[in-house]
Short mmCIF file of C-alpha atoms in Angstrom, two decimals:
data_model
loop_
_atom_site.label_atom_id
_atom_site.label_comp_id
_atom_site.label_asym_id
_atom_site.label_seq_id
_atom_site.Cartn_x
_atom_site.Cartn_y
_atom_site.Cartn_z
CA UNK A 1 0.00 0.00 0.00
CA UNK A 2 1.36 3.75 -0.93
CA UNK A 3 1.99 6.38 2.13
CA UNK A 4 -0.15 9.33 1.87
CA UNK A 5 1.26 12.38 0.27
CA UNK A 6 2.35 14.10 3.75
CA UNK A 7 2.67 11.47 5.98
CA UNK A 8 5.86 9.15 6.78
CA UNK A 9 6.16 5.55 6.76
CA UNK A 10 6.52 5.38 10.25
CA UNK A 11 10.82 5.11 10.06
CA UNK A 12 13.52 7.43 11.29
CA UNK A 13 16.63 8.00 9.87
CA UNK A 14 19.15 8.44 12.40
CA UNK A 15 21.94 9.24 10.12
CA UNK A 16 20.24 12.63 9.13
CA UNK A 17 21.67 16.18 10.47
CA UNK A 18 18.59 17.04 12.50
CA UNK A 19 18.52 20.51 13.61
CA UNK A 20 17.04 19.13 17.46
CA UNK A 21 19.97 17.08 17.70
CA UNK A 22 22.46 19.72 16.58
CA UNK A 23 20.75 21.93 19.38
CA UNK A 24 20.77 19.13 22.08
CA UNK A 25 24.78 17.90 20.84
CA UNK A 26 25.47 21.94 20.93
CA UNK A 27 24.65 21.87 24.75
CA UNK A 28 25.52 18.41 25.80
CA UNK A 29 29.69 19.38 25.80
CA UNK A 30 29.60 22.06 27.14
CA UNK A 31 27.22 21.64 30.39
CA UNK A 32 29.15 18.00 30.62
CA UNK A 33 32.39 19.96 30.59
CA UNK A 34 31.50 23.03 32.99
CA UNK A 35 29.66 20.09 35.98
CA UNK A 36 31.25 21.14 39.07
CA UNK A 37 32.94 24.15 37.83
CA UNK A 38 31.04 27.19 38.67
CA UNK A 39 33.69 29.63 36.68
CA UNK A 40 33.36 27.54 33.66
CA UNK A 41 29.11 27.49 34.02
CA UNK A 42 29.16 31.16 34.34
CA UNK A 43 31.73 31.44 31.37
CA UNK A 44 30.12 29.07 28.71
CA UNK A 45 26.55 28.00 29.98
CA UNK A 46 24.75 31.18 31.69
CA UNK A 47 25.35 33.90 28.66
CA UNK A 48 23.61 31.04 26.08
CA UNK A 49 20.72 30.84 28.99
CA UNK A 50 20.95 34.69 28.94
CA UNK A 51 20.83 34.63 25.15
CA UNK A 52 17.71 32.40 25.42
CA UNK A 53 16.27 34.15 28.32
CA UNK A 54 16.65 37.42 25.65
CA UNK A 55 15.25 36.00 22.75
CA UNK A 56 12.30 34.44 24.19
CA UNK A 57 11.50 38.13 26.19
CA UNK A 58 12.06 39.50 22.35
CA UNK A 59 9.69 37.43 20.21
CA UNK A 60 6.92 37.03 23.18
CA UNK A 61 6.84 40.55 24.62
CA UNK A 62 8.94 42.69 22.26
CA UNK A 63 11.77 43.63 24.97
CA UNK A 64 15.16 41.97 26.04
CA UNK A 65 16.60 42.04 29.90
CA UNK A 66 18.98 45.12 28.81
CA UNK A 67 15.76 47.35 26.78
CA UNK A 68 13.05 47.11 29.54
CA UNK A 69 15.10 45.90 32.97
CA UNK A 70 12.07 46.20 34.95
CA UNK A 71 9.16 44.71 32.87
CA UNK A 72 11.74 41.68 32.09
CA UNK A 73 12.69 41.21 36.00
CA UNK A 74 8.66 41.02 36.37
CA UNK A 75 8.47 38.57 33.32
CA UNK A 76 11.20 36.38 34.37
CA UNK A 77 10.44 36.22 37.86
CA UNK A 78 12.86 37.04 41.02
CA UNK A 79 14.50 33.19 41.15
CA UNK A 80 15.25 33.41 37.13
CA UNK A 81 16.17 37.01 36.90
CA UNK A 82 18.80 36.38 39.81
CA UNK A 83 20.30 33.04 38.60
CA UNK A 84 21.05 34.84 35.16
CA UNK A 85 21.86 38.47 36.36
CA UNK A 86 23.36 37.43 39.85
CA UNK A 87 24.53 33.82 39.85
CA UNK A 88 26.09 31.74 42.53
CA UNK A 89 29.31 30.59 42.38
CA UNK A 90 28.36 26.82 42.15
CA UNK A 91 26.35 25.32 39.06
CA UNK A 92 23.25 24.51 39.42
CA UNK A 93 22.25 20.86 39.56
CA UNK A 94 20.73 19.14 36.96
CA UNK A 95 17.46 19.15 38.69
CA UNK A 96 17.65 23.13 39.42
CA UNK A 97 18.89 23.59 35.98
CA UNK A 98 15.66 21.60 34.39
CA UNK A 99 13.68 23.61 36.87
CA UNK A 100 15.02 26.84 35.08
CA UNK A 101 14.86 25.15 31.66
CA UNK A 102 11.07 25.17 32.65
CA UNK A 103 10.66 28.71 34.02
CA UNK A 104 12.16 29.90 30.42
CA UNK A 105 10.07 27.56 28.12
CA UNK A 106 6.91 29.35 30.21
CA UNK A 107 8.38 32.82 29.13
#
């Protein structure tokens, strides 16, 4: 029987450059390679966060962290406006990283 114009057969091909993968491989070295080491976090992980904190305040409410401090501090909420403007010197854990992960996907 033929596929439907539109649908798949149902398979996946690994092998393909997939642009979630490339995302997810983008992140995976660097948060494996800054664990622990709160000067690397801050150096390599917490400006892309920024970056994504930014972008998501740009395309959802017109306005980035640096443009409109105060309406982004009120859109981000205290806990994520501190852990990117103010962090601690540790890393987060993975748990308080998903947890943040979360707080930015609700942006």
């Amino acid at each position: 029987s033929r596929v439907p114009v539109g649908e798949g057969d149902g398979t996946w091909n690994w092998n393909a450059r997939d642009a979630l993968r490339a995302a997810i491989n983008g992140w995976e070295r660097p948060l494996d390679w800054s664990s622990g080491n709160g000067e690397r976090f801050a150096e390599r992980i917490l400006p892309r966060l920024g970056e994504l904190a930014d972008e998501r305040l740009r395309q959802r409410h017109g306005l980035t962290r640096d443009s409109d401090p105060a309406r982004a501090r009120a859109l981000l909420g205290d806990r994520l406006w501190t852990f990117l403007n103010a962090p601690s010197r540790r890393p987060p854990s993975p748990r308080d990283l998903a947890v943040i992960v979360a707080e930015l996907e609700k942006l």
